[in-house]
Short mmCIF file of C-alpha atoms and ligand atoms in Angstrom, two decimals:
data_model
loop_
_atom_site.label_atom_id
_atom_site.label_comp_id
_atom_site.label_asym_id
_atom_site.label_seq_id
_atom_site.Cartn_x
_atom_site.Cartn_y
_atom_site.Cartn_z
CA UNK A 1 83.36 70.93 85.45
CA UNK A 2 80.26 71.95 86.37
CA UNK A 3 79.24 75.07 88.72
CA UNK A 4 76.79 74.26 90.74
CA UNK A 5 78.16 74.35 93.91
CA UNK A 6 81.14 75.47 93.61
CA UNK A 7 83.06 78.34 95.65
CA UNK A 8 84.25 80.95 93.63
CA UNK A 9 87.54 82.00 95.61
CA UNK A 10 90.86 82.33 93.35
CA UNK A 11 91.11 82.74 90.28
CA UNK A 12 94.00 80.20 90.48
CA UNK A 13 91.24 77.71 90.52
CA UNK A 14 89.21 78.36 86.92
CA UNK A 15 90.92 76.61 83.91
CA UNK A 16 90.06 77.88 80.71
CA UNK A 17 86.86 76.46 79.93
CA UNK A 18 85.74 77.56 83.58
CA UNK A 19 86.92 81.26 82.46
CA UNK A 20 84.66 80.85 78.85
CA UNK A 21 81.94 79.25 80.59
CA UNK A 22 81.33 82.24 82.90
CA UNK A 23 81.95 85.33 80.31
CA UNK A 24 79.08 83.41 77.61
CA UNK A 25 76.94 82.90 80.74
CA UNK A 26 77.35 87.03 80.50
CA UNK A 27 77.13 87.22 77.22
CA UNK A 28 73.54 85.59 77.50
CA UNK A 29 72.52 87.36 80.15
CA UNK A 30 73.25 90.83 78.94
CA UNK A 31 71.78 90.07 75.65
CA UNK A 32 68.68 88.66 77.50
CA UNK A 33 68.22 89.26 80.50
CA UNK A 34 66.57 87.29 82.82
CA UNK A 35 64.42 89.06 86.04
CA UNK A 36 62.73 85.71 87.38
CA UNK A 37 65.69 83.84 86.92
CA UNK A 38 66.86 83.82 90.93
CA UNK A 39 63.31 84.34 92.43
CA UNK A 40 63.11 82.90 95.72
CA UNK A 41 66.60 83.44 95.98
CA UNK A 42 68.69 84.96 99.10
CA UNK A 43 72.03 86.57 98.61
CA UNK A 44 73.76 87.09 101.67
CA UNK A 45 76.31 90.40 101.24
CA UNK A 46 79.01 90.22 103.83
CA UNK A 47 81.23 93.02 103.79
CA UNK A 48 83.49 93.09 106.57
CA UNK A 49 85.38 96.21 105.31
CA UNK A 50 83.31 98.73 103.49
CA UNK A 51 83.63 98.53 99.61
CA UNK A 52 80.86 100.76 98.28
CA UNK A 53 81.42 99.68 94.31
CA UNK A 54 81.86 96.43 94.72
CA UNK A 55 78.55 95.96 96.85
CA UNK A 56 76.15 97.86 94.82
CA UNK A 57 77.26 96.05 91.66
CA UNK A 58 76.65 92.27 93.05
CA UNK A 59 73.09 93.90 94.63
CA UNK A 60 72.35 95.36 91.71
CA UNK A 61 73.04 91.88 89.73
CA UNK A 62 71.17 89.75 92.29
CA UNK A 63 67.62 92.39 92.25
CA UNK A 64 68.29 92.39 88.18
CA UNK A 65 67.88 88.73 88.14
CA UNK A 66 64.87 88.62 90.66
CA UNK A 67 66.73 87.65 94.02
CA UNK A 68 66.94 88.93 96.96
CA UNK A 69 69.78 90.79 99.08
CA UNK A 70 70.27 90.82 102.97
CA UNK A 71 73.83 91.63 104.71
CA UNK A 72 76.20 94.05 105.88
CA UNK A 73 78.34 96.50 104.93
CA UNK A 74 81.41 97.36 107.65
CA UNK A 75 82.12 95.07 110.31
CA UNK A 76 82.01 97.24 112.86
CA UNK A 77 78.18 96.60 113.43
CA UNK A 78 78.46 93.14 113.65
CA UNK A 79 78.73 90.71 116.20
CA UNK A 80 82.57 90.40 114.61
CA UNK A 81 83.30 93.50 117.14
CA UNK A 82 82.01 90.80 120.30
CA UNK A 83 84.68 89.26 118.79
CA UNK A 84 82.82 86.21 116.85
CA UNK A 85 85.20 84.24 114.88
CA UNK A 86 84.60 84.35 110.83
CA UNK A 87 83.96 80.74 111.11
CA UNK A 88 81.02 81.21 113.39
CA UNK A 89 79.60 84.24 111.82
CA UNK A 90 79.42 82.36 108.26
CA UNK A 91 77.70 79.30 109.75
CA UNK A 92 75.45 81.21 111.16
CA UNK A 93 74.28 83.21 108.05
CA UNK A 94 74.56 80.04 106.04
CA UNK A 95 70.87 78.94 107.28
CA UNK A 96 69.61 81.96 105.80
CA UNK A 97 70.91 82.42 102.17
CA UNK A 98 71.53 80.70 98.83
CA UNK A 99 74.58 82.23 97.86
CA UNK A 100 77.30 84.19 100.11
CA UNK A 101 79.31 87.09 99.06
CA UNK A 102 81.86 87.84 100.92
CA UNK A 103 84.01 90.90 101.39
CA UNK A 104 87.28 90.79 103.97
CA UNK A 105 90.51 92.50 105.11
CA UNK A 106 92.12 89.57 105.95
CA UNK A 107 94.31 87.02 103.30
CA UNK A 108 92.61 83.61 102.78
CA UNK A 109 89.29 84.35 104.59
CA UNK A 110 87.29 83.59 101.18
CA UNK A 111 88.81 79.88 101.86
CA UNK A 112 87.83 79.58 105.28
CA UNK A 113 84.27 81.24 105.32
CA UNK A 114 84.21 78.56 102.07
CA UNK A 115 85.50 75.65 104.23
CA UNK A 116 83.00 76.85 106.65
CA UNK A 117 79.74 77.39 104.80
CA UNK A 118 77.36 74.81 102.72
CA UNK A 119 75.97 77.13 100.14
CA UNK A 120 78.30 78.27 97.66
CA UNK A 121 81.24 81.58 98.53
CA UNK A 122 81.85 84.25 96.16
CA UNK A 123 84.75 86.23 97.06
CA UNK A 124 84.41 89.71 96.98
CA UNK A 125 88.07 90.35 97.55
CA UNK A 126 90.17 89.12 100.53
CA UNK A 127 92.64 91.64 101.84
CA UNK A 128 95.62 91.89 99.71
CA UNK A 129 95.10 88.42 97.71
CA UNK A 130 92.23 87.99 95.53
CA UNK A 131 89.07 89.53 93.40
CA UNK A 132 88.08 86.87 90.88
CA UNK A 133 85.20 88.55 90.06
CA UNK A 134 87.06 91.65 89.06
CA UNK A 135 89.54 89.70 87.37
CA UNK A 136 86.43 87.78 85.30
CA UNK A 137 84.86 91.19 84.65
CA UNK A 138 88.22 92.32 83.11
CA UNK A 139 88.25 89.55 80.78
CA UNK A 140 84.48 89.86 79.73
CA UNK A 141 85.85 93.51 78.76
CA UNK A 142 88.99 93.18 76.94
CA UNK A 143 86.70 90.09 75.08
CA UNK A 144 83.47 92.54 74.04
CA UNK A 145 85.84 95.19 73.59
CA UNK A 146 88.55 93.58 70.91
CA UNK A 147 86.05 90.59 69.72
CA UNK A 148 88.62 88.41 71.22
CA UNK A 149 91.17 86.54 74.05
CA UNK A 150 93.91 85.86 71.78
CA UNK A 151 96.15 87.25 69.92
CA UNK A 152 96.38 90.79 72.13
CA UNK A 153 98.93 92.82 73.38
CA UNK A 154 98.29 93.16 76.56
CA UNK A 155 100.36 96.37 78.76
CA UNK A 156 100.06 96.90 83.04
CA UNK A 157 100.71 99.98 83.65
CA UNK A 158 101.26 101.41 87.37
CA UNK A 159 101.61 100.09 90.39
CA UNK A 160 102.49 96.78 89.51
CA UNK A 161 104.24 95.56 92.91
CA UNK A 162 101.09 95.38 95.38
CA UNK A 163 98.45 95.81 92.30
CA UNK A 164 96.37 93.10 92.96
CA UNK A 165 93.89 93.27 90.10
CA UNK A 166 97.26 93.01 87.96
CA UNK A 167 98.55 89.76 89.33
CA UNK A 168 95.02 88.15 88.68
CA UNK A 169 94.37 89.34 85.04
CA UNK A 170 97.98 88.27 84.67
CA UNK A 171 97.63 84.96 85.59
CA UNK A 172 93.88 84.67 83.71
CA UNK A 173 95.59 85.93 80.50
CA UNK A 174 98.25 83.42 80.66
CA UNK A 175 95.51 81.13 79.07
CA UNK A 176 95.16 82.84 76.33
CA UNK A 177 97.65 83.67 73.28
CA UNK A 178 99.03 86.69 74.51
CA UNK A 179 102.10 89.19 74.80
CA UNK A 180 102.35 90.72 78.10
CA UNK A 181 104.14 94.19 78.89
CA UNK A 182 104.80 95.50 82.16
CA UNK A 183 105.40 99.44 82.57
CA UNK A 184 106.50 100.41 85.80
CA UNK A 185 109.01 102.60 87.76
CA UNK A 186 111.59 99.73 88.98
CA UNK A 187 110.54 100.46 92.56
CA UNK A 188 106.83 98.96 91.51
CA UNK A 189 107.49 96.26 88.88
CA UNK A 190 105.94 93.08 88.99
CA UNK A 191 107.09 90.43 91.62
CA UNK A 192 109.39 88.26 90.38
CA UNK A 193 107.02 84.99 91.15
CA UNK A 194 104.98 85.57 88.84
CA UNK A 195 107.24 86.67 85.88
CA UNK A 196 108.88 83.26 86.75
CA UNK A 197 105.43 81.65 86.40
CA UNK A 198 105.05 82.99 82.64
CA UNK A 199 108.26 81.90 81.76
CA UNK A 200 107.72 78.38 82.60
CA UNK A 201 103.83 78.56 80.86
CA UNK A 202 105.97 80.39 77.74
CA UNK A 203 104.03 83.73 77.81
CA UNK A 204 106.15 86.50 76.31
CA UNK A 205 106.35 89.22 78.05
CA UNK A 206 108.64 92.87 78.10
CA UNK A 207 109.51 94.56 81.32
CA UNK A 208 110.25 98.09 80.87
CA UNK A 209 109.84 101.77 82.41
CA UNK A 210 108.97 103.50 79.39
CA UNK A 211 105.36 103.72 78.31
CA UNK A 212 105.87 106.30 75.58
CA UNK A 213 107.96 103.43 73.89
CA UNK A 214 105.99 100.51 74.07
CA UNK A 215 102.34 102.27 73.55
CA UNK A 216 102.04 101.99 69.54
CA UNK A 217 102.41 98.17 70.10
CA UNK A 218 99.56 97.81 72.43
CA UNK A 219 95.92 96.61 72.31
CA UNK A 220 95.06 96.90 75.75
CA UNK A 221 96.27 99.59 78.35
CA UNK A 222 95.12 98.72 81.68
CA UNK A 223 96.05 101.38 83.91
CA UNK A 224 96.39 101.19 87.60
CA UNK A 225 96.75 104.26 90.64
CA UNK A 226 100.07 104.80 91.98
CA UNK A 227 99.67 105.65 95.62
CA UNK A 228 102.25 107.59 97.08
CA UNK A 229 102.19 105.80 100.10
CA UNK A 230 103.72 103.23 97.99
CA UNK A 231 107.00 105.21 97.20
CA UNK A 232 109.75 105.34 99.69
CA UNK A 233 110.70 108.48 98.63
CA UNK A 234 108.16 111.09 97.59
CA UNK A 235 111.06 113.31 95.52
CA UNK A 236 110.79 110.31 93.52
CA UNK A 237 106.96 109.86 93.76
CA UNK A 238 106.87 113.62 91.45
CA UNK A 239 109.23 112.94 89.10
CA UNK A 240 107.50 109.73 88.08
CA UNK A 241 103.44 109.77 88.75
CA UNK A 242 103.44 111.82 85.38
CA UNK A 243 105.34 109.40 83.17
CA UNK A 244 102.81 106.86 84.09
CA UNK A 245 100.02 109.36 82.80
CA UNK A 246 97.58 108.63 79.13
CA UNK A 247 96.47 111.78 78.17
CA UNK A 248 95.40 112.55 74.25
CA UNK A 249 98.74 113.14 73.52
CA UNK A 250 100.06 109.76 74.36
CA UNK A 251 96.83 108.67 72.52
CA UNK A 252 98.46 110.22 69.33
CA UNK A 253 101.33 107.45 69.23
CA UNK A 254 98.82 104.29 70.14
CA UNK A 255 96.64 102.27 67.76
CA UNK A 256 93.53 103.71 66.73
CA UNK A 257 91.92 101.49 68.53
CA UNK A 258 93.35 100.71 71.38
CA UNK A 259 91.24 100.45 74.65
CA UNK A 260 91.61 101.56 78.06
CA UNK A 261 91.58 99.46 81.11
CA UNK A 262 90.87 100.66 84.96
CA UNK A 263 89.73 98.70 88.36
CA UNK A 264 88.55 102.36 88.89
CA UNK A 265 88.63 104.26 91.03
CA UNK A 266 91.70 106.22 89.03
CA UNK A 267 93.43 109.22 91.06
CA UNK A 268 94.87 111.64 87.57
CA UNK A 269 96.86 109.14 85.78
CA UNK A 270 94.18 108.97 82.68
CA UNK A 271 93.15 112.24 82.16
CA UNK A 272 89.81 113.35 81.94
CA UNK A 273 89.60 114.59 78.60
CA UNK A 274 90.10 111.16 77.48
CA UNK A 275 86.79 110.04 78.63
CA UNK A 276 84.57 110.71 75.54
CA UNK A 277 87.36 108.70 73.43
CA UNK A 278 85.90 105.41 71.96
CA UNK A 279 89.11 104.22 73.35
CA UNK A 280 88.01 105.02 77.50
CA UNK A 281 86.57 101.63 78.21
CA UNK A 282 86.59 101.93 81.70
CA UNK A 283 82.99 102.65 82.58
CA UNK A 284 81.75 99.94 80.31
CA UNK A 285 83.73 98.23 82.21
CA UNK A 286 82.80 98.86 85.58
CA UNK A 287 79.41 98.54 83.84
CA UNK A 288 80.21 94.45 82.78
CA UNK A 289 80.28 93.76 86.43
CA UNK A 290 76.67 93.49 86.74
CA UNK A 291 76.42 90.51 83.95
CA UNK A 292 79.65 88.84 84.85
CA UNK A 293 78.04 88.73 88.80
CA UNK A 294 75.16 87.61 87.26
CA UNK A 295 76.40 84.78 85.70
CA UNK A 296 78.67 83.78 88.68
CA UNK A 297 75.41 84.07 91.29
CA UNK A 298 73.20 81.93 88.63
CA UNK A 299 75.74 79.39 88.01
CA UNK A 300 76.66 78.31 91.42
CA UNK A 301 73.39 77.93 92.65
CA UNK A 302 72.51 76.06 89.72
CA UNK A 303 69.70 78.26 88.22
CA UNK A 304 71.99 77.78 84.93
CA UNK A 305 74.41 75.57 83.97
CA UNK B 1 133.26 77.26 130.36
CA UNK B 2 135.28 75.76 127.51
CA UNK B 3 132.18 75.25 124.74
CA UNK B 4 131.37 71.44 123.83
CA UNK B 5 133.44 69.88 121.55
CA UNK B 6 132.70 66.67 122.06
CA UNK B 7 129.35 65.22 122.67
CA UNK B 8 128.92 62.04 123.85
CA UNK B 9 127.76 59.37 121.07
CA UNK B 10 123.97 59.00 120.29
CA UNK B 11 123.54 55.48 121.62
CA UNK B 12 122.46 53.08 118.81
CA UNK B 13 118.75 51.91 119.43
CA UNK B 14 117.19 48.69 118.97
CA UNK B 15 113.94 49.43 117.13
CA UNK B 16 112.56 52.64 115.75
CA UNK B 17 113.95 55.56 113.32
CA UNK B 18 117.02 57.44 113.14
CA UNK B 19 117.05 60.79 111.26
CA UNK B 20 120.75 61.63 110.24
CA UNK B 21 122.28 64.59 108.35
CA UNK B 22 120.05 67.51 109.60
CA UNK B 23 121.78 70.54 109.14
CA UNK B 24 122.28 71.93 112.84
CA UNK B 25 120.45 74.54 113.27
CA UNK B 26 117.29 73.10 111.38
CA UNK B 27 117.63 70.42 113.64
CA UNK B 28 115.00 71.26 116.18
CA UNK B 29 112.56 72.89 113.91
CA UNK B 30 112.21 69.18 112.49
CA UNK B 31 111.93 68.21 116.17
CA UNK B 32 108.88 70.50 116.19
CA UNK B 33 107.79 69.70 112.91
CA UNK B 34 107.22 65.73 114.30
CA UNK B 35 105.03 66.65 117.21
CA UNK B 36 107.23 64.60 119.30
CA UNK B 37 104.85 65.19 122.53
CA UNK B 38 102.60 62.35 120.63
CA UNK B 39 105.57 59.99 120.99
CA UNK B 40 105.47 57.60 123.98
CA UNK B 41 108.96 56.55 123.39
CA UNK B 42 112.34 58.09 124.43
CA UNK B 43 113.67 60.50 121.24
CA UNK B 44 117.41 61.69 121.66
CA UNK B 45 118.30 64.74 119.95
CA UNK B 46 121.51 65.50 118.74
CA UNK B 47 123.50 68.70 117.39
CA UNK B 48 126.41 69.86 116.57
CA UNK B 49 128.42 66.57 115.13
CA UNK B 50 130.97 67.12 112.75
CA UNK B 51 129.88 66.22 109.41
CA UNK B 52 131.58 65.77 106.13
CA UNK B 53 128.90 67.33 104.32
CA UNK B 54 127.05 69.75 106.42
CA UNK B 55 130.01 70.92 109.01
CA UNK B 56 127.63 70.73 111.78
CA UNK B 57 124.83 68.57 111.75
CA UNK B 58 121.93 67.09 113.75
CA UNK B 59 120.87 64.06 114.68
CA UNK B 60 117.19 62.82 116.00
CA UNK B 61 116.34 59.38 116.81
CA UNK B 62 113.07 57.98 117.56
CA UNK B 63 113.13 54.77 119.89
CA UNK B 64 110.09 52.30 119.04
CA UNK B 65 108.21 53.47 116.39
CA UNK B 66 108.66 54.03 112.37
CA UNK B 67 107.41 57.25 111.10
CA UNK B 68 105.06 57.49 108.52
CA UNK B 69 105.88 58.12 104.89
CA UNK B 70 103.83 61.55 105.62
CA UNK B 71 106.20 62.60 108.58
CA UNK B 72 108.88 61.84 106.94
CA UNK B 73 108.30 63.71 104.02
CA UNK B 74 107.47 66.77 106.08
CA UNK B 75 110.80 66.83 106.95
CA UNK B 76 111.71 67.63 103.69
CA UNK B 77 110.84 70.98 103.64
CA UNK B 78 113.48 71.93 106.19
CA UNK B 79 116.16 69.35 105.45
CA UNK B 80 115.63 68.12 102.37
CA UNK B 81 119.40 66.63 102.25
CA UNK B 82 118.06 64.42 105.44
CA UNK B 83 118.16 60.44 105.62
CA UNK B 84 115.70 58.44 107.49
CA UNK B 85 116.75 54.77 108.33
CA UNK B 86 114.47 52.54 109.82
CA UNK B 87 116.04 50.39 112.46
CA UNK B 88 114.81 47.14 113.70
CA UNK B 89 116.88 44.74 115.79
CA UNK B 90 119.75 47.68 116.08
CA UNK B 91 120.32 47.07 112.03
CA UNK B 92 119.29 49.20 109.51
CA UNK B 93 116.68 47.32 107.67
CA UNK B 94 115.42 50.55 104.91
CA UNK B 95 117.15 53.94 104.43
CA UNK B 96 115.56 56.83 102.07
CA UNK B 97 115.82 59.94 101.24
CA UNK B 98 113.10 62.75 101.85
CA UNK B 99 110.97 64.20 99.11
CA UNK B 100 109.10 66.93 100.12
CA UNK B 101 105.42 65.97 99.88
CA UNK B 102 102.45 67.71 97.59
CA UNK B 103 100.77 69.11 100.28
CA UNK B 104 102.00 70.45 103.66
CA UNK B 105 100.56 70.90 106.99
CA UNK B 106 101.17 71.69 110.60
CA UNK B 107 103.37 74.93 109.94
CA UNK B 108 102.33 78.61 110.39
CA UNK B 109 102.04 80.48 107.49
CA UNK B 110 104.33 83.62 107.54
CA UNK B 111 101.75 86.30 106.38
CA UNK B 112 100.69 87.97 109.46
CA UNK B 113 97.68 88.95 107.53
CA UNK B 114 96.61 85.25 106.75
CA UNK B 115 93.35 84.39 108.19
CA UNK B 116 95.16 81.36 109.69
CA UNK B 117 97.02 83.58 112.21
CA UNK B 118 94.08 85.24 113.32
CA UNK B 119 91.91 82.51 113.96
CA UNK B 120 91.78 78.62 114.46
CA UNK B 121 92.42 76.84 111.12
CA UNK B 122 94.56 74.33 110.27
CA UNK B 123 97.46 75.88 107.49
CA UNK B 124 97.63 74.03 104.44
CA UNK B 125 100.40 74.62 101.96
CA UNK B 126 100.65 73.33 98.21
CA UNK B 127 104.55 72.53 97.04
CA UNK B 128 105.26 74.93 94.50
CA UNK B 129 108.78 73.98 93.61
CA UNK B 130 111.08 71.77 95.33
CA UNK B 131 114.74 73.15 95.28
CA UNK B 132 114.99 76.01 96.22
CA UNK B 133 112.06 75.51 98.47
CA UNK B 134 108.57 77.31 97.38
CA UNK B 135 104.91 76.43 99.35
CA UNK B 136 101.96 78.47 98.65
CA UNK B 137 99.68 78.66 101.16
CA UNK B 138 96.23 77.32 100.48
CA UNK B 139 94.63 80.42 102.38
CA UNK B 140 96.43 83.70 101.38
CA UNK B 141 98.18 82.50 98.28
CA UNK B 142 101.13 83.57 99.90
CA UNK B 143 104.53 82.23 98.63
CA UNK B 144 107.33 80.98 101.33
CA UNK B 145 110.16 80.30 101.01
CA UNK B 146 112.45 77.56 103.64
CA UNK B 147 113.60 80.66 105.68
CA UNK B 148 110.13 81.92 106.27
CA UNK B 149 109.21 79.07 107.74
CA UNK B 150 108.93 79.45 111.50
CA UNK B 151 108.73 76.50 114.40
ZN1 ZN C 401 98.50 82.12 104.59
#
C-alpha cells in the first residue's frame, strides 16, 4: 500500500509491510540524510495540550529534512478557547500546510481532524488512545538495537493498565515472532482485551508480578512510570514502586546484552547509575524519533515512496 | 393500582414488519435505535408479554413499510435473539434472524472522553466479536460492550 496520502492515526491500521516500510525509510534516512528533501514544504504542529518532547522531535525532523514548521503549542491561545470546533480549526489550517501534526487531549480526535483535513494527519497522540509514532520509534529501536523483529523476548514492565505506549508496541509486536511478558502489580496488569487478542493471533505470552524471576529470560525490558495516582491505596503504592525498579543489581541476573526500553520521561524506576551501561537504550531511543518522523513526514506527502 | 397483567393483544397488521422476541427492557432502546420519528406510519410498541424464552419480552411493529437489511441488523446489537418477519397481506411472507452487522452507526459511544461526545460527528463502531457483544469505536478505539450501550 502505498503512503502517499495516507493519515497516520492508529497503529491498528499498519500491517506488517506498512511497519517495515517506515523503519527502512529510517534506516535510509539516518544513514543519509537528506536536508532538501521537504523544501518548500509546510508542517503544520498542532498541539492542543502542551507536549514539549514530542514537538521538538517532529520540528526538529521536518527543519533536518529542509521543511518548514508553523503551529501551536497549548490550546489555550487559540481560537479553540472562542470555542471553535476541531473540525473547523483543522480546515482552516489545512490551506496552509503539507502535512498536519496533531497533538490532542481528547480520544479519537486524530480521526476526525483526519476526516476533516485534505493533506495527510499524523497523530501526535490523542488523549488516552494512541501514539503511532512512538510506537514506530520503539520498533526502529528494539530493531537497530538487537539486529532484529523476531525471535525476542519481549518484557512490559510497570504500569501496564492505562500504559498506553504498552498497548501499542503490544499490538505492533504481535507481527512479529515474539514471546511477550507482562510484569506488573495485579492492580496494573494488562487489560484483559488485549491478552484475549494475542491469544487468538497465538502470541505467547507470561503474566506475572515478579521481575526478578523472569529477567534472565529477557531481550528487551521496556520499562514504564508507575504514577501513584494510579494506586488506590498508597500503603500499597511503597511496598511495590521498588519491586518494579532495574538497578545494576538486577542487571547482574539479565543477559549480557539485554537492552533497556523507556517512552521517557522515567520518575526512579531505572536508576541512574545504569545510564552509562551499553544496555540503557533509552536516549538512543528518544534519539530514533527524529528519523522515524522523518520517514513518516516524507512518505505521506510523497517526497519518498 | 393493581400492575398490568394483561395487555391487550398487538393487533395483527396488514403490511409492514413485526419485530418479535425483544427482551423487555431492550425493547425501547431498539425503538430508538430505528429512528422511528422518520416513519410516517403507525408503530405499536409492546412490552412485557409473557414469553417462553425471554420471560418478558417486547414487541414492535412497524405498519407499512419493510426495514432495510441495515436496520435490521442494527438491531442486533441489542437483541440479537430478535426475529423480524415481514408481513404483507396480514401473512408472514419472510422471517430472519438478526446478525449484527460489520459496521455500526447511530449510537453514542460510551467514552466520555471520545471526541464524538464533545463535538458533532457521526459515531462509527467496527464489530469486534459477536456473542458476547464487542464494538470498537472507530474514533477512540474504545471497546463496548451491549451494556454500555446507551439510547
Ligand atoms: Zn469513541
Amino acid at each position: 500500500m502505498t503512503f502517499k496520502g495516507r493519515d497516520i492515526i492508529s497503529i491498528r491500521d499498519f500491517s506488517k509491510d506498512d511497519i517495515m516500510k517506515v523503519l527502512e525509510t529510517a534506516q535510509k534516512l539516518e544513514k543519509k540524510p537528506q536536508p532538501n528533501l521537504m523544501k518548500g514544504a509546510v508542517m503544520g504542529c498542532l498541539f492542543f495540550e502542551p507536549s514539549t518532547r514530542t514537538r521538538l522531535s517532529f520540528t526538529s525532523a521536518m527543519e533536518k529534512l529542509g521543511g518548514q514548521v508553523l503551529g501551536f503549542e497549548d490550546a489555550a491561545v487559540t481560537s479553540v478557547q472562542k470555542g471553535e470546533t476541531l473540525w473547523d480549526t483543522t480546515k482552516m489550517v489545512n490551506n496552509y500546510v503539507d502535512v498536519i501534526v496533531q497533538r490532542h487531549p481528547v480520544e479519537g480526535a486524530a480521526r476526525l481532524a483526519a476526516n476533516a483535513a485534505d493533506v495527510p494527519v499524523i497523530n501526535a497522540g490523542d488523549g488516552a488512545n494512541q501514539h503511532p509514532t512512538q510506537t514506530l520509534l520503539d520498533l526502529y529501536t528494539v530493531q537497530k538495537e538487537k539486529g532484529k523483529l523476531d525471535g525476542l523476548n519481549i518484557g512490559f514492565v510497570g504500569d501496564l493498565k492505562y500504559g498506553r505506549t504498552v498497548h501499542s508496541l503490544c499490538m505492533a509486536m504481535s507481527h512479529f515472532k515474539t514471546k511477550l511478558y507482562f510484569v506488573a502489580p495485579e492492580a496494573l496488569q494488562m487489560p484483559e482485551y488485549y491478552l484475549a487478542d494475542l491469544q487468538k493471533k497465538k502470541v505467547p505470552y507470561v503474566v506475572t508480578g515478579d521481575l526478578d524471576k523472569v529477567a534472565p529470560e529477557l531481550d528487551i525490558i521496556y520499562m514504564t512510570r508507575i504514577q501513584k495516582e494510579r494506586f488506590p491505596d498508597p500503603v500499597e503504592y511503597n511496598r511495590l514502586k521498588d519491586s518494579y525498579r532495574i538497578d545494576k543489581q538486577l542487571l547482574k541476573r539479565t543477559k549480557k546484552d539485554v537492552r533497556i526500553l523507556h517512552p521517557l520521561p522515567r520518575i526512579n524506576e531505572i536508576s541512574t547509575d545504569l545510564d552509562d551501561t551499553p544496555n540503557a537504550a533509552y536516549f538512543r531511543q528518544a534519539a530514533n524519533g527524529v528519523p522515524v518522523r522523518q520517514a513518516l513526514i516524507a512518505l505521506v506527502t510523497g517526497r519518498l515512496s | 393500582m393493581k400492575p398490568a397483567e394483561h395487555i391487550i393483544p398487538v393487533p395483527a397488521i396488514e403490511e409492514g414488519t413485526v419485530i418479535d422476541h425483544l427482551p423487555s427492557r431492550e425493547t425501547l432502546k431498539v425503538m430508538r435505535l430505528l429512528n422511528p420519528q422518520e416513519f410516517e406510519h403507525p408503530i405499536t410498541v409492546a412490552l412485557n408479554l409473557d414469553s417462553k424464552k425471554l420471560g418478558k419480552k417486547g414487541v414492535i411493529k412497524v405498519n407499512n413499510r419493510s426495514l432495510t437489511k441495515d436496520e435490521v441488523d442494527k438491531i442486533a446489537i441489542l437483541a440479537p435473539q430478535a426475529t423480524v418477519s415481514i408481513i404483507k397481506n396480514y401473512k408472514v411472507v419472510q422471517k430472519n434472524r438478526v446478525h449484527a452487522p460489520k459496521s455500526i452507526s447511530g449510537i453514542p459511544c460510551s467514552n466520555p472522553n471520545c471526541i464524538t461526545n464533545k463535538e458533532p460527528a457521526e459515531t462509527q463502531f467496527e464489530l469486534v466479536q459477536e456473542s458476547p457483544l464487542r464494538i470498537r469505536c472507530h474514533f477512540c478505539e474504545r471497546i463496548m460492550s451491549r451494556k454500555d450501550i446507551a439510547l
